[in-house]
Tab-separated table of C-alpha atoms in Angstrom:
chain	number	residue	atom	x	y	z
A	7	MET	CA	-21.292	-61.439	-34.432
A	8	HIS	CA	-18.508	-62.954	-36.425
A	9	PRO	CA	-15.983	-60.186	-37.194
A	10	PHE	CA	-16.219	-58.590	-40.622
A	11	THR	CA	-14.932	-55.581	-42.469
A	12	LEU	CA	-17.374	-52.917	-43.546
A	13	ASP	CA	-17.042	-50.864	-46.696
A	14	ARG	CA	-18.898	-47.616	-47.161
A	15	PRO	CA	-18.408	-46.936	-50.870
A	16	ARG	CA	-18.740	-43.413	-52.245
A	17	ASP	CA	-21.187	-44.382	-54.982
A	18	LEU	CA	-23.329	-47.250	-56.189
A	19	ALA	CA	-20.957	-48.256	-58.980
A	20	ALA	CA	-18.219	-48.842	-56.427
A	21	ALA	CA	-20.610	-50.859	-54.239
A	22	LEU	CA	-21.734	-53.023	-57.164
A	23	ALA	CA	-18.138	-53.721	-58.146
A	24	LEU	CA	-17.149	-54.684	-54.586
A	25	ARG	CA	-20.045	-57.056	-54.159
A	26	ALA	CA	-19.788	-58.562	-57.647
A	27	GLN	CA	-16.436	-60.041	-56.727
A	28	ALA	CA	-18.191	-62.456	-54.370
A	29	GLY	CA	-20.711	-65.204	-55.132
A	30	ARG	CA	-24.485	-65.514	-55.038
A	31	ASN	CA	-26.272	-66.060	-51.716
A	32	ASP	CA	-24.507	-66.267	-48.369
A	33	ALA	CA	-21.404	-65.067	-50.079
A	34	PRO	CA	-18.319	-63.883	-48.219
A	35	ALA	CA	-19.495	-60.360	-49.074
A	36	GLU	CA	-23.017	-59.069	-48.476
A	37	TYR	CA	-24.867	-55.807	-48.796
A	38	ILE	CA	-26.378	-54.040	-45.826
A	39	ALA	CA	-28.993	-51.285	-46.118
A	40	GLY	CA	-31.504	-50.680	-43.287
A	41	GLY	CA	-30.001	-53.703	-41.579
A	42	THR	CA	-33.029	-54.739	-39.532
A	43	ASP	CA	-32.906	-58.294	-40.863
A	44	MET	CA	-29.191	-58.495	-41.656
A	45	VAL	CA	-28.089	-57.425	-38.170
A	46	GLN	CA	-30.403	-60.030	-36.608
A	47	LEU	CA	-28.898	-62.693	-38.853
A	48	LEU	CA	-25.395	-61.537	-37.959
A	49	GLN	CA	-26.205	-61.471	-34.227
A	50	GLU	CA	-27.477	-65.055	-34.441
A	51	TYR	CA	-24.512	-66.248	-36.554
A	52	VAL	CA	-26.924	-67.306	-39.306
A	53	ARG	CA	-24.785	-65.252	-41.649
A	54	GLN	CA	-21.077	-64.844	-41.204
A	55	PRO	CA	-19.815	-62.727	-44.089
A	56	GLU	CA	-16.209	-61.576	-44.158
A	57	ARG	CA	-17.208	-58.243	-45.610
A	58	LEU	CA	-20.300	-56.049	-45.620
A	59	VAL	CA	-20.862	-53.408	-48.274
A	60	SER	CA	-23.032	-50.593	-46.966
A	61	LEU	CA	-25.645	-49.213	-49.339
A	62	ALA	CA	-26.531	-46.328	-46.991
A	63	GLY	CA	-27.094	-43.178	-48.992
A	64	LEU	CA	-26.343	-44.842	-52.333
A	65	LEU	CA	-29.839	-45.805	-53.472
A	66	ASP	CA	-32.928	-43.849	-54.432
A	67	ASN	CA	-35.433	-43.288	-51.623
A	68	ARG	CA	-37.981	-41.173	-53.504
A	69	ILE	CA	-41.671	-42.024	-53.666
A	70	GLU	CA	-43.157	-40.873	-56.971
A	71	ILE	CA	-46.706	-41.160	-58.279
A	72	GLY	CA	-47.694	-40.283	-61.829
A	73	PRO	CA	-50.272	-41.272	-64.446
A	74	GLN	CA	-48.349	-44.510	-65.067
A	75	GLY	CA	-48.485	-45.508	-61.437
A	76	LEU	CA	-46.177	-45.655	-58.448
A	77	ARG	CA	-42.405	-45.796	-58.278
A	78	LEU	CA	-40.780	-46.578	-54.950
A	79	GLY	CA	-37.079	-45.899	-54.589
A	80	VAL	CA	-35.727	-48.990	-52.943
A	81	ALA	CA	-34.174	-47.151	-49.999
A	82	ALA	CA	-37.496	-45.621	-48.906
A	83	THR	CA	-38.355	-46.920	-45.466
A	84	MET	CA	-41.476	-48.895	-44.623
A	85	ALA	CA	-42.689	-45.990	-42.469
A	86	GLU	CA	-42.157	-43.413	-45.213
A	87	VAL	CA	-44.069	-45.422	-47.810
A	88	ALA	CA	-46.871	-46.390	-45.411
A	89	ALA	CA	-47.477	-42.737	-44.464
A	90	ASP	CA	-47.118	-41.217	-47.937
A	91	PRO	CA	-50.444	-39.454	-48.653
A	92	ALA	CA	-50.524	-40.475	-52.324
A	93	VAL	CA	-49.785	-44.103	-51.454
A	94	VAL	CA	-52.510	-44.062	-48.806
A	95	GLU	CA	-55.001	-42.607	-51.257
A	96	GLN	CA	-54.182	-44.486	-54.454
A	97	PHE	CA	-52.511	-47.689	-53.219
A	98	PRO	CA	-54.015	-48.303	-49.770
A	99	LEU	CA	-53.213	-52.021	-50.051
A	100	ILE	CA	-49.502	-51.209	-49.851
A	101	SER	CA	-49.915	-48.929	-46.854
A	102	GLU	CA	-52.096	-51.483	-45.057
A	103	ALA	CA	-49.625	-54.296	-45.658
A	104	LEU	CA	-46.767	-52.160	-44.316
A	105	LEU	CA	-48.615	-50.930	-41.239
A	106	ASN	CA	-49.524	-54.522	-40.442
A	107	SER	CA	-45.833	-55.421	-40.494
A	108	ALA	CA	-43.188	-55.192	-37.773
A	109	SER	CA	-43.076	-52.372	-35.193
A	110	PRO	CA	-42.635	-48.587	-35.477
A	111	GLN	CA	-38.939	-48.971	-34.662
A	112	VAL	CA	-38.390	-51.511	-37.438
A	113	ARG	CA	-40.585	-49.696	-39.968
A	114	ASN	CA	-38.525	-46.536	-39.423
A	115	GLN	CA	-35.322	-48.333	-40.317
A	116	ALA	CA	-36.207	-51.104	-42.768
A	117	THR	CA	-36.151	-50.356	-46.489
A	118	MET	CA	-38.308	-51.506	-49.400
A	119	GLY	CA	-35.458	-53.530	-50.865
A	120	GLY	CA	-34.587	-55.165	-47.592
A	121	ASN	CA	-38.212	-56.039	-47.020
A	122	LEU	CA	-38.351	-57.941	-50.309
A	123	LEU	CA	-35.049	-59.651	-49.520
A	124	GLN	CA	-35.685	-60.491	-45.856
A	125	ARG	CA	-35.013	-64.104	-45.004
A	126	THR	CA	-37.574	-66.602	-43.791
A	127	ARG	CA	-38.692	-66.742	-40.158
A	128	CYS	CA	-38.425	-70.535	-40.113
A	129	PRO	CA	-37.105	-71.151	-36.589
A	130	TYR	CA	-34.784	-73.875	-37.829
A	131	PHE	CA	-33.200	-71.461	-40.298
A	132	ARG	CA	-32.834	-68.781	-37.622
A	133	ASP	CA	-31.290	-71.037	-34.972
A	134	VAL	CA	-27.833	-72.358	-35.780
A	135	GLY	CA	-28.337	-74.845	-32.937
A	136	TYR	CA	-30.183	-76.962	-35.492
A	137	ALA	CA	-27.746	-78.560	-37.894
A	138	ALA	CA	-30.312	-79.407	-40.554
A	139	CYS	CA	-31.396	-76.499	-42.733
A	140	ASN	CA	-30.920	-76.662	-46.475
A	141	LYS	CA	-31.477	-72.932	-46.748
A	142	ARG	CA	-28.704	-72.083	-44.296
A	143	ALA	CA	-26.408	-75.032	-44.958
A	144	PRO	CA	-27.129	-76.589	-48.380
A	145	GLY	CA	-27.382	-80.357	-48.272
A	146	SER	CA	-27.853	-80.551	-44.493
A	147	GLY	CA	-31.537	-81.538	-44.609
A	148	CYS	CA	-34.739	-79.913	-43.383
A	149	ALA	CA	-35.597	-79.982	-39.688
A	150	ALA	CA	-39.037	-78.447	-40.300
A	151	ILE	CA	-40.317	-81.404	-42.321
A	152	GLY	CA	-41.178	-83.781	-39.521
A	153	GLY	CA	-40.486	-81.073	-36.941
A	154	GLU	CA	-42.588	-78.236	-35.569
A	155	ASN	CA	-44.084	-76.904	-38.774
A	156	ARG	CA	-47.171	-74.971	-37.770
A	157	TRP	CA	-45.721	-71.787	-39.335
A	158	HIS	CA	-44.599	-73.363	-42.581
A	159	ALA	CA	-45.727	-73.312	-46.179
A	160	VAL	CA	-48.354	-75.473	-47.846
A	161	LEU	CA	-47.795	-74.185	-51.386
A	162	GLY	CA	-44.634	-74.325	-53.483
A	163	THR	CA	-42.797	-76.556	-51.046
A	164	SER	CA	-40.219	-79.184	-51.908
A	165	ASP	CA	-38.698	-82.149	-50.106
A	166	ASP	CA	-35.800	-79.859	-49.247
A	167	CYS	CA	-37.589	-76.806	-47.817
A	168	ILE	CA	-41.025	-75.723	-46.587
A	169	ALA	CA	-40.123	-72.259	-45.283
A	170	THR	CA	-42.466	-69.345	-46.021
A	171	ASN	CA	-41.524	-65.965	-47.381
A	172	PRO	CA	-42.412	-63.581	-44.520
A	173	SER	CA	-42.970	-60.279	-46.378
A	174	ASP	CA	-46.424	-58.680	-46.210
A	175	LEU	CA	-45.331	-55.941	-48.599
A	176	ALA	CA	-44.402	-58.468	-51.287
A	177	VAL	CA	-47.846	-60.075	-51.093
A	178	ALA	CA	-49.574	-56.724	-51.658
A	179	LEU	CA	-47.186	-55.803	-54.456
A	180	VAL	CA	-47.570	-59.134	-56.248
A	181	ALA	CA	-51.349	-58.688	-56.178
A	182	LEU	CA	-50.893	-55.259	-57.792
A	183	ASP	CA	-48.673	-56.579	-60.635
A	184	ALA	CA	-45.607	-54.733	-59.341
A	185	ALA	CA	-42.244	-54.984	-61.052
A	186	VAL	CA	-38.715	-54.566	-59.740
A	187	GLU	CA	-35.916	-52.642	-61.414
A	188	ILE	CA	-32.640	-54.437	-60.884
A	189	ARG	CA	-29.204	-52.900	-61.249
A	190	GLY	CA	-25.873	-54.631	-61.506
A	191	ALA	CA	-22.338	-53.879	-62.616
A	192	GLY	CA	-23.375	-54.853	-66.135
A	193	GLY	CA	-26.512	-52.708	-66.417
A	194	SER	CA	-30.184	-52.669	-65.508
A	195	ARG	CA	-33.151	-54.933	-66.039
A	196	SER	CA	-36.738	-55.100	-64.930
A	197	LEU	CA	-38.984	-58.054	-64.181
A	198	PRO	CA	-42.361	-58.785	-62.600
A	199	LEU	CA	-42.061	-59.152	-58.831
A	200	VAL	CA	-43.972	-62.431	-59.046
A	201	ASP	CA	-40.959	-63.854	-60.922
A	202	PHE	CA	-38.378	-62.362	-58.540
A	203	HIS	CA	-38.479	-64.969	-55.763
A	204	ARG	CA	-37.638	-68.562	-56.656
A	205	LEU	CA	-39.325	-71.740	-55.538
A	206	PRO	CA	-37.055	-73.696	-53.214
A	207	ALA	CA	-36.936	-76.929	-55.281
A	208	ALA	CA	-33.529	-78.519	-54.590
A	209	THR	CA	-31.749	-75.190	-54.014
A	210	PRO	CA	-33.633	-73.385	-51.214
A	211	HIS	CA	-30.539	-71.333	-50.380
A	212	ILE	CA	-31.006	-69.420	-53.658
A	213	GLU	CA	-34.077	-67.335	-52.934
A	214	THR	CA	-34.228	-64.815	-55.766
A	215	VAL	CA	-33.164	-64.355	-59.362
A	216	LEU	CA	-30.640	-61.676	-58.383
A	217	GLU	CA	-27.236	-62.332	-59.895
A	218	PRO	CA	-24.154	-61.819	-57.715
A	219	GLY	CA	-23.770	-58.134	-56.927
A	220	GLU	CA	-27.131	-57.019	-58.281
A	221	VAL	CA	-29.392	-54.779	-56.211
A	222	ILE	CA	-33.042	-53.845	-56.455
A	223	ALA	CA	-33.107	-50.171	-57.481
A	224	ALA	CA	-36.848	-49.486	-57.499
A	225	ILE	CA	-40.291	-51.025	-57.330
A	226	THR	CA	-42.918	-49.946	-59.844
A	227	VAL	CA	-46.654	-50.497	-59.536
A	228	PRO	CA	-48.959	-49.802	-62.485
A	229	ALA	CA	-51.896	-47.462	-61.932
A	230	SER	CA	-55.267	-49.205	-61.763
A	231	SER	CA	-58.699	-48.568	-60.343
A	232	ALA	CA	-58.451	-51.922	-58.558
A	233	ALA	CA	-55.583	-50.609	-56.459
A	234	ARG	CA	-58.054	-48.509	-54.470
A	235	ARG	CA	-60.760	-51.132	-53.972
A	236	SER	CA	-58.558	-53.447	-52.045
A	237	HIS	CA	-57.962	-55.076	-48.708
A	238	TYR	CA	-55.028	-56.656	-46.914
A	239	LEU	CA	-56.247	-59.278	-44.464
A	240	LYS	CA	-53.630	-60.592	-42.085
A	241	VAL	CA	-54.327	-63.475	-39.734
A	242	ARG	CA	-51.740	-63.806	-36.994
A	243	ASP	CA	-51.245	-65.101	-33.489
A	244	ARG	CA	-51.420	-61.658	-31.869
A	245	ALA	CA	-52.808	-58.319	-33.000
A	246	SER	CA	-49.531	-56.617	-33.844
A	247	PHE	CA	-45.796	-57.112	-34.379
A	248	GLU	CA	-46.221	-60.643	-35.651
A	249	PHE	CA	-45.749	-62.399	-38.949
A	250	ALA	CA	-48.723	-63.736	-40.860
A	251	VAL	CA	-50.056	-67.211	-40.275
A	252	VAL	CA	-52.095	-66.527	-43.401
A	253	SER	CA	-52.646	-63.301	-45.297
A	254	ALA	CA	-54.639	-62.331	-48.369
A	255	ALA	CA	-54.125	-59.251	-50.543
A	256	VAL	CA	-57.135	-58.543	-52.714
A	257	ALA	CA	-57.735	-55.823	-55.313
A	258	LEU	CA	-61.006	-55.722	-57.229
A	259	GLU	CA	-62.434	-54.075	-60.290
A	260	MET	CA	-66.193	-54.143	-59.963
A	261	ASP	CA	-68.921	-53.975	-62.560
A	262	GLY	CA	-71.939	-52.986	-60.497
A	263	ALA	CA	-72.466	-55.792	-58.009
A	264	ARG	CA	-70.257	-58.197	-59.942
A	265	ILE	CA	-66.515	-58.655	-59.966
A	266	ARG	CA	-64.985	-57.727	-63.306
A	267	GLN	CA	-61.458	-58.651	-62.316
A	268	ALA	CA	-59.912	-59.831	-59.057
A	269	ARG	CA	-56.230	-59.841	-58.206
A	270	ILE	CA	-55.332	-61.977	-55.246
A	271	ALA	CA	-52.083	-62.956	-53.590
A	272	LEU	CA	-51.494	-64.963	-50.429
A	273	GLY	CA	-48.888	-64.710	-47.688
A	274	GLY	CA	-47.888	-67.092	-44.938
A	275	VAL	CA	-48.766	-70.119	-47.007
A	276	GLY	CA	-46.285	-70.116	-49.889
A	277	THR	CA	-42.553	-70.501	-50.177
A	278	LYS	CA	-42.793	-67.230	-52.103
A	279	PRO	CA	-45.492	-64.538	-52.374
A	280	TRP	CA	-48.306	-66.563	-53.901
A	281	ARG	CA	-50.607	-65.315	-56.644
A	282	VAL	CA	-53.723	-67.435	-57.266
A	283	PRO	CA	-54.683	-67.011	-60.969
A	284	ARG	CA	-57.220	-69.838	-60.960
A	285	VAL	CA	-59.144	-68.224	-58.122
A	286	GLU	CA	-59.003	-64.904	-59.946
A	287	ALA	CA	-60.365	-66.505	-63.153
A	288	ALA	CA	-63.221	-68.123	-61.246
A	289	LEU	CA	-64.145	-64.788	-59.685
A	290	ALA	CA	-64.306	-62.906	-62.999
A	291	GLY	CA	-67.989	-62.117	-63.501
A	292	ALA	CA	-68.964	-63.602	-60.132
A	293	SER	CA	-71.156	-61.898	-57.554
A	294	LEU	CA	-70.084	-61.328	-53.968
A	295	GLU	CA	-72.387	-64.133	-52.784
A	296	PRO	CA	-70.602	-66.251	-50.159
A	297	GLN	CA	-71.305	-69.422	-52.114
A	298	SER	CA	-69.536	-68.256	-55.285
A	299	LEU	CA	-66.646	-66.764	-53.310
A	300	ARG	CA	-66.256	-69.997	-51.425
A	301	GLN	CA	-66.186	-72.076	-54.611
A	302	ALA	CA	-63.601	-69.828	-56.200
A	303	ALA	CA	-61.429	-69.740	-53.068
A	304	ALA	CA	-61.352	-73.544	-52.961
A	305	LEU	CA	-59.213	-73.465	-56.103
A	306	ALA	CA	-56.377	-71.968	-54.056
A	307	ALA	CA	-56.034	-75.302	-52.283
A	308	GLU	CA	-55.202	-77.257	-55.444
A	309	ASN	CA	-51.707	-78.683	-54.972
A	310	ALA	CA	-51.622	-77.473	-51.362
A	311	HIS	CA	-49.691	-79.903	-49.197
A	312	GLY	CA	-49.692	-79.758	-45.408
A	313	ARG	CA	-47.044	-81.332	-43.197
A	314	GLY	CA	-49.120	-81.970	-40.114
A	315	HIS	CA	-49.072	-78.957	-37.829
A	316	ASN	CA	-49.762	-76.557	-40.708
A	317	ASP	CA	-52.655	-78.495	-42.274
A	318	PHE	CA	-55.086	-75.892	-40.880
A	319	LYS	CA	-53.634	-73.278	-43.205
A	320	ILE	CA	-55.248	-74.931	-46.234
A	321	GLU	CA	-58.733	-74.188	-44.904
A	322	LEU	CA	-57.752	-70.902	-43.304
A	323	MET	CA	-56.339	-69.426	-46.515
A	324	GLN	CA	-59.601	-70.110	-48.350
A	325	ARG	CA	-61.568	-68.359	-45.626
A	326	ALA	CA	-59.092	-65.467	-45.721
A	327	ILE	CA	-59.681	-65.047	-49.448
A	328	VAL	CA	-63.464	-65.020	-48.978
A	329	ARG	CA	-63.287	-62.487	-46.133
A	330	ALA	CA	-60.842	-60.196	-47.939
A	331	VAL	CA	-62.914	-60.209	-51.163
A	332	GLU	CA	-66.054	-59.421	-49.170
A	333	ILE	CA	-64.356	-56.485	-47.436
A	334	ALA	CA	-62.783	-55.113	-50.613
A	335	GLY	CA	-66.047	-55.572	-52.523
A	336	ALA	CA	-67.975	-53.622	-49.903
A	337	ARG	CA	-65.683	-50.607	-50.339
A	338	ALA	CA	-66.950	-47.745	-52.456
B	1	MET	CA	-10.328	-55.641	-37.949
B	2	ALA	CA	-9.792	-51.938	-38.492
B	3	LYS	CA	-11.811	-49.660	-36.253
B	4	HIS	CA	-14.007	-47.001	-37.781
B	5	HIS	CA	-13.953	-43.388	-36.710
B	6	VAL	CA	-17.482	-42.103	-36.249
B	7	THR	CA	-18.546	-38.499	-35.742
B	8	THR	CA	-21.972	-37.925	-34.298
B	9	THR	CA	-24.098	-35.774	-32.008
B	10	ILE	CA	-25.522	-37.515	-28.951
B	11	ASN	CA	-28.061	-35.743	-26.753
B	12	GLY	CA	-26.920	-32.430	-28.179
B	13	ASP	CA	-23.217	-32.939	-27.600
B	14	PRO	CA	-20.670	-33.603	-30.348
B	15	VAL	CA	-19.269	-37.106	-29.821
B	16	GLU	CA	-16.588	-38.991	-31.703
B	17	PHE	CA	-15.855	-42.636	-31.154
B	18	LEU	CA	-13.980	-45.564	-32.605
B	19	CYS	CA	-15.854	-48.825	-33.127
B	20	GLU	CA	-15.509	-52.230	-34.663
B	21	PRO	CA	-17.754	-52.909	-37.677
B	22	GLU	CA	-19.641	-55.571	-35.723
B	23	GLN	CA	-20.513	-53.312	-32.793
B	24	THR	CA	-24.122	-52.215	-32.817
B	25	LEU	CA	-25.125	-48.710	-31.848
B	26	LEU	CA	-26.349	-50.213	-28.571
B	27	ASP	CA	-22.917	-51.779	-27.949
B	28	VAL	CA	-21.269	-48.436	-28.609
B	29	LEU	CA	-23.620	-46.495	-26.347
B	30	ARG	CA	-23.280	-48.903	-23.467
B	31	ASP	CA	-19.723	-50.214	-23.751
B	32	GLU	CA	-17.782	-47.353	-25.336
B	33	LEU	CA	-19.663	-44.253	-24.190
B	34	GLY	CA	-20.981	-45.343	-20.801
B	35	LEU	CA	-24.585	-44.509	-21.725
B	36	THR	CA	-26.148	-47.552	-20.109
B	37	GLY	CA	-29.712	-46.250	-19.967
B	38	SER	CA	-30.542	-48.016	-23.223
B	39	LYS	CA	-30.986	-51.689	-22.394
B	40	GLU	CA	-30.380	-54.922	-24.236
B	41	GLY	CA	-33.372	-57.225	-23.865
B	42	CYS	CA	-33.310	-59.439	-26.935
B	43	ALA	CA	-30.706	-58.088	-29.395
B	44	SER	CA	-33.073	-58.924	-32.227
B	45	GLY	CA	-35.413	-55.946	-32.480
B	46	ASP	CA	-38.300	-57.610	-30.681
B	47	CYS	CA	-38.365	-55.959	-27.268
B	48	GLY	CA	-37.614	-52.272	-27.867
B	49	ALA	CA	-35.628	-51.839	-24.637
B	50	CYS	CA	-32.814	-50.354	-26.723
B	51	SER	CA	-35.049	-47.749	-28.441
B	52	VAL	CA	-33.275	-44.510	-29.327
B	53	MET	CA	-33.794	-41.724	-31.837
B	54	VAL	CA	-31.482	-41.505	-34.851
B	55	ASP	CA	-32.035	-38.384	-36.946
B	56	ASP	CA	-35.466	-37.996	-35.335
B	57	ARG	CA	-36.502	-41.566	-36.167
B	58	LEU	CA	-37.344	-44.072	-33.447
B	59	VAL	CA	-35.200	-47.178	-33.992
B	60	CYS	CA	-33.873	-50.211	-32.155
B	61	SER	CA	-30.210	-49.470	-31.490
B	62	CYS	CA	-29.497	-53.219	-31.429
B	63	LEU	CA	-30.330	-53.406	-35.151
B	64	VAL	CA	-28.176	-50.463	-36.228
B	65	LEU	CA	-24.430	-50.820	-36.688
B	66	GLY	CA	-22.483	-48.159	-34.813
B	67	VAL	CA	-20.621	-47.307	-38.002
B	68	GLU	CA	-23.885	-46.379	-39.697
B	69	VAL	CA	-24.651	-43.416	-37.400
B	70	ASP	CA	-21.676	-41.479	-38.727
B	71	GLU	CA	-22.774	-37.851	-39.175
B	72	SER	CA	-26.132	-38.589	-37.534
B	73	THR	CA	-27.892	-37.189	-34.491
B	74	VAL	CA	-28.660	-39.673	-31.697
B	75	GLU	CA	-30.961	-39.123	-28.730
B	76	THR	CA	-31.051	-41.524	-25.799
B	77	ILE	CA	-32.870	-41.742	-22.499
B	78	GLU	CA	-29.972	-39.874	-20.833
B	79	GLY	CA	-31.042	-36.745	-22.711
B	80	MET	CA	-34.728	-36.947	-21.912
B	81	ALA	CA	-34.825	-34.987	-18.652
B	82	ASP	CA	-33.926	-31.300	-18.644
B	83	GLY	CA	-31.274	-31.319	-15.942
B	84	ASP	CA	-33.078	-32.310	-12.744
B	85	LYS	CA	-36.468	-31.679	-14.293
B	86	LEU	CA	-38.010	-34.886	-15.527
B	87	HIS	CA	-39.819	-35.048	-18.843
B	88	PRO	CA	-43.612	-35.165	-18.252
B	89	LEU	CA	-43.647	-38.802	-19.393
B	90	GLN	CA	-40.940	-39.721	-16.885
B	91	GLN	CA	-42.819	-37.899	-14.133
B	92	LYS	CA	-46.091	-39.604	-15.039
B	93	PHE	CA	-44.514	-43.070	-15.171
B	94	LEU	CA	-43.377	-42.477	-11.567
B	95	GLU	CA	-46.745	-41.165	-10.390
B	96	GLU	CA	-48.694	-43.995	-12.036
B	97	ALA	CA	-46.139	-46.653	-11.042
B	98	ALA	CA	-45.878	-47.592	-14.700
B	99	LEU	CA	-42.785	-49.634	-14.003
B	100	GLN	CA	-41.593	-52.395	-11.730
B	101	CYS	CA	-38.188	-53.770	-12.647
B	102	GLY	CA	-37.547	-50.866	-15.010
B	103	ILE	CA	-35.600	-52.645	-17.724
B	104	CYS	CA	-38.127	-51.802	-20.416
B	105	THR	CA	-38.790	-48.264	-19.140
B	106	PRO	CA	-36.163	-46.270	-21.082
B	107	GLY	CA	-37.384	-47.835	-24.316
B	108	PHE	CA	-41.025	-47.159	-23.512
B	109	LEU	CA	-40.251	-43.533	-22.624
B	110	ILE	CA	-38.287	-42.864	-25.810
B	111	ALA	CA	-40.960	-44.579	-27.923
B	112	ALA	CA	-43.814	-42.775	-26.161
B	113	ARG	CA	-42.155	-39.387	-26.620
B	114	ALA	CA	-41.701	-40.150	-30.335
B	115	LEU	CA	-45.405	-40.950	-30.573
B	116	LEU	CA	-46.493	-37.710	-28.890
B	117	VAL	CA	-44.252	-35.659	-31.172
B	118	LYS	CA	-45.841	-37.312	-34.199
B	119	ASN	CA	-49.351	-37.585	-32.839
B	120	PRO	CA	-50.023	-35.352	-29.792
B	121	ASP	CA	-53.573	-36.628	-29.335
B	122	PRO	CA	-53.526	-40.395	-29.834
B	123	THR	CA	-56.370	-42.793	-29.132
B	124	GLU	CA	-55.763	-45.695	-26.778
B	125	THR	CA	-55.608	-48.024	-29.780
B	126	GLU	CA	-53.006	-45.819	-31.450
B	127	VAL	CA	-50.896	-45.835	-28.274
B	128	ARG	CA	-51.136	-49.608	-27.996
B	129	TYR	CA	-50.160	-50.192	-31.621
B	130	TRP	CA	-47.349	-47.644	-31.485
B	131	LEU	CA	-45.899	-49.336	-28.395
B	132	ALA	CA	-46.220	-52.803	-29.946
B	133	GLY	CA	-42.458	-52.840	-30.438
B	134	ASN	CA	-41.823	-52.430	-26.718
B	135	LEU	CA	-42.273	-55.411	-24.460
B	136	CYS	CA	-42.855	-55.328	-20.706
B	137	ARG	CA	-42.722	-58.597	-18.779
B	138	CYS	CA	-43.733	-57.471	-15.307
B	139	THR	CA	-45.689	-54.209	-14.966
B	140	GLY	CA	-48.235	-55.005	-17.614
B	141	TYR	CA	-49.265	-52.488	-20.191
B	142	ASP	CA	-52.286	-50.770	-18.681
B	143	LYS	CA	-50.410	-48.354	-16.445
B	144	ILE	CA	-47.984	-47.548	-19.231
B	145	ILE	CA	-50.755	-46.862	-21.743
B	146	ARG	CA	-52.693	-44.801	-19.194
B	147	SER	CA	-49.606	-42.707	-18.412
B	148	VAL	CA	-49.038	-41.897	-22.072
B	149	LEU	CA	-52.694	-40.965	-22.550
B	150	ASP	CA	-52.663	-38.810	-19.410
B	151	VAL	CA	-49.588	-36.895	-20.535
B	152	ALA	CA	-51.158	-36.367	-23.956
B	153	SER	CA	-54.309	-34.894	-22.446
B	154	GLU	CA	-52.311	-32.704	-20.019
B	155	MET	CA	-50.217	-31.419	-22.903
B	156	LYS	CA	-53.417	-30.612	-24.784
B	157	ARG	CA	-54.750	-28.578	-21.852
B	158	ALA	CA	-51.456	-26.747	-21.329
């Protein structure tokens, strides 16, 4: 690791003020919470901040469920949320997505906020031996386009970046219309999680709409009957401790044997957690017949763009949607 | 850079140490405190050879900064046996030959003990998924999984 100083502020206001002095992404000062991604990035010299501001103990870690829905304090760990009885019962999609992520060791340490802010697993981003990575070094190019890109995105890509967002949690939350509460030195704001991550366009190094110094304070998920009739399908190269090649988060409201409303988000295929509103619209009123599911799922591939090694994802993500809808639909 | 003063409890003993901000808990254990039972396999949280308990949570000590365990309780492989009496998991790993080179063993033992505390009667699938964060490159997993299951069933009978 590149040497840095570490501040452990007494309260959140002090932390926000310290961090706000620096710039946006990859600034000379960075926050650290659970640290499971940050410490990896430090160990690999992907990030070399001069100062880290520790958020340990400064942020809410409560898990609260009420008539309005779920509120996750951002410092709650993946393990705590995944095992929370009310989450398991009322928002099983969230628990499933978390338990399909990482390892017990990492889930015990990693926080909700850090999960949403984890950086891409693109091997060219993670290995400073490759000079070209617009996300790590703006303007340096993209080694994945034209390189080994089996793991990369087919939706929301640009000529500057095709890296996927690796979070399973974010995919489940986006499907459930979650929002994030954001806090900064100047106050608080809230926005839909689907609008939180940015498309790479020409500035892939800026991954979220967070302003310098802002933190995520909480995640809120509205109550809905669909949240129970759900399924998180994760396709990956081995059965555990692996990121998604393709994933599909599906939550359904049924009207007898027909779908009243479907909410679907995809992982492993987009440069951000990817909601598919056109597929959802096509499924409204549809039966669970394979033919109609297949037709609806095909709409997810509109504007999909493979780069060679990852072309298979375009077909695979449609099949993942069909399978996940079938499984969720079969649930009581 | 200024060193941080950290106060902690390790394997039941009060321990204070000074560390640089960029030293991980694993660095501190091995290089500052001479507790070399926890191993560094990957330094990126993939292999679990550095598994320790921090405040009763199983974590990878390579992903935790030493500074961040201030006022925490840490348990390492060095505290697993009771004097000369091995923990039942340690004893079973020996009997079943659930190790060859041994590099991954401390991590597996700490992780397996954490599982049995949380879930004393796990299925084979639960053991396999729980130990997904621990990699072994020579023994293979079958003997390790069998040892954990055997200890669980012996504990149940006891």
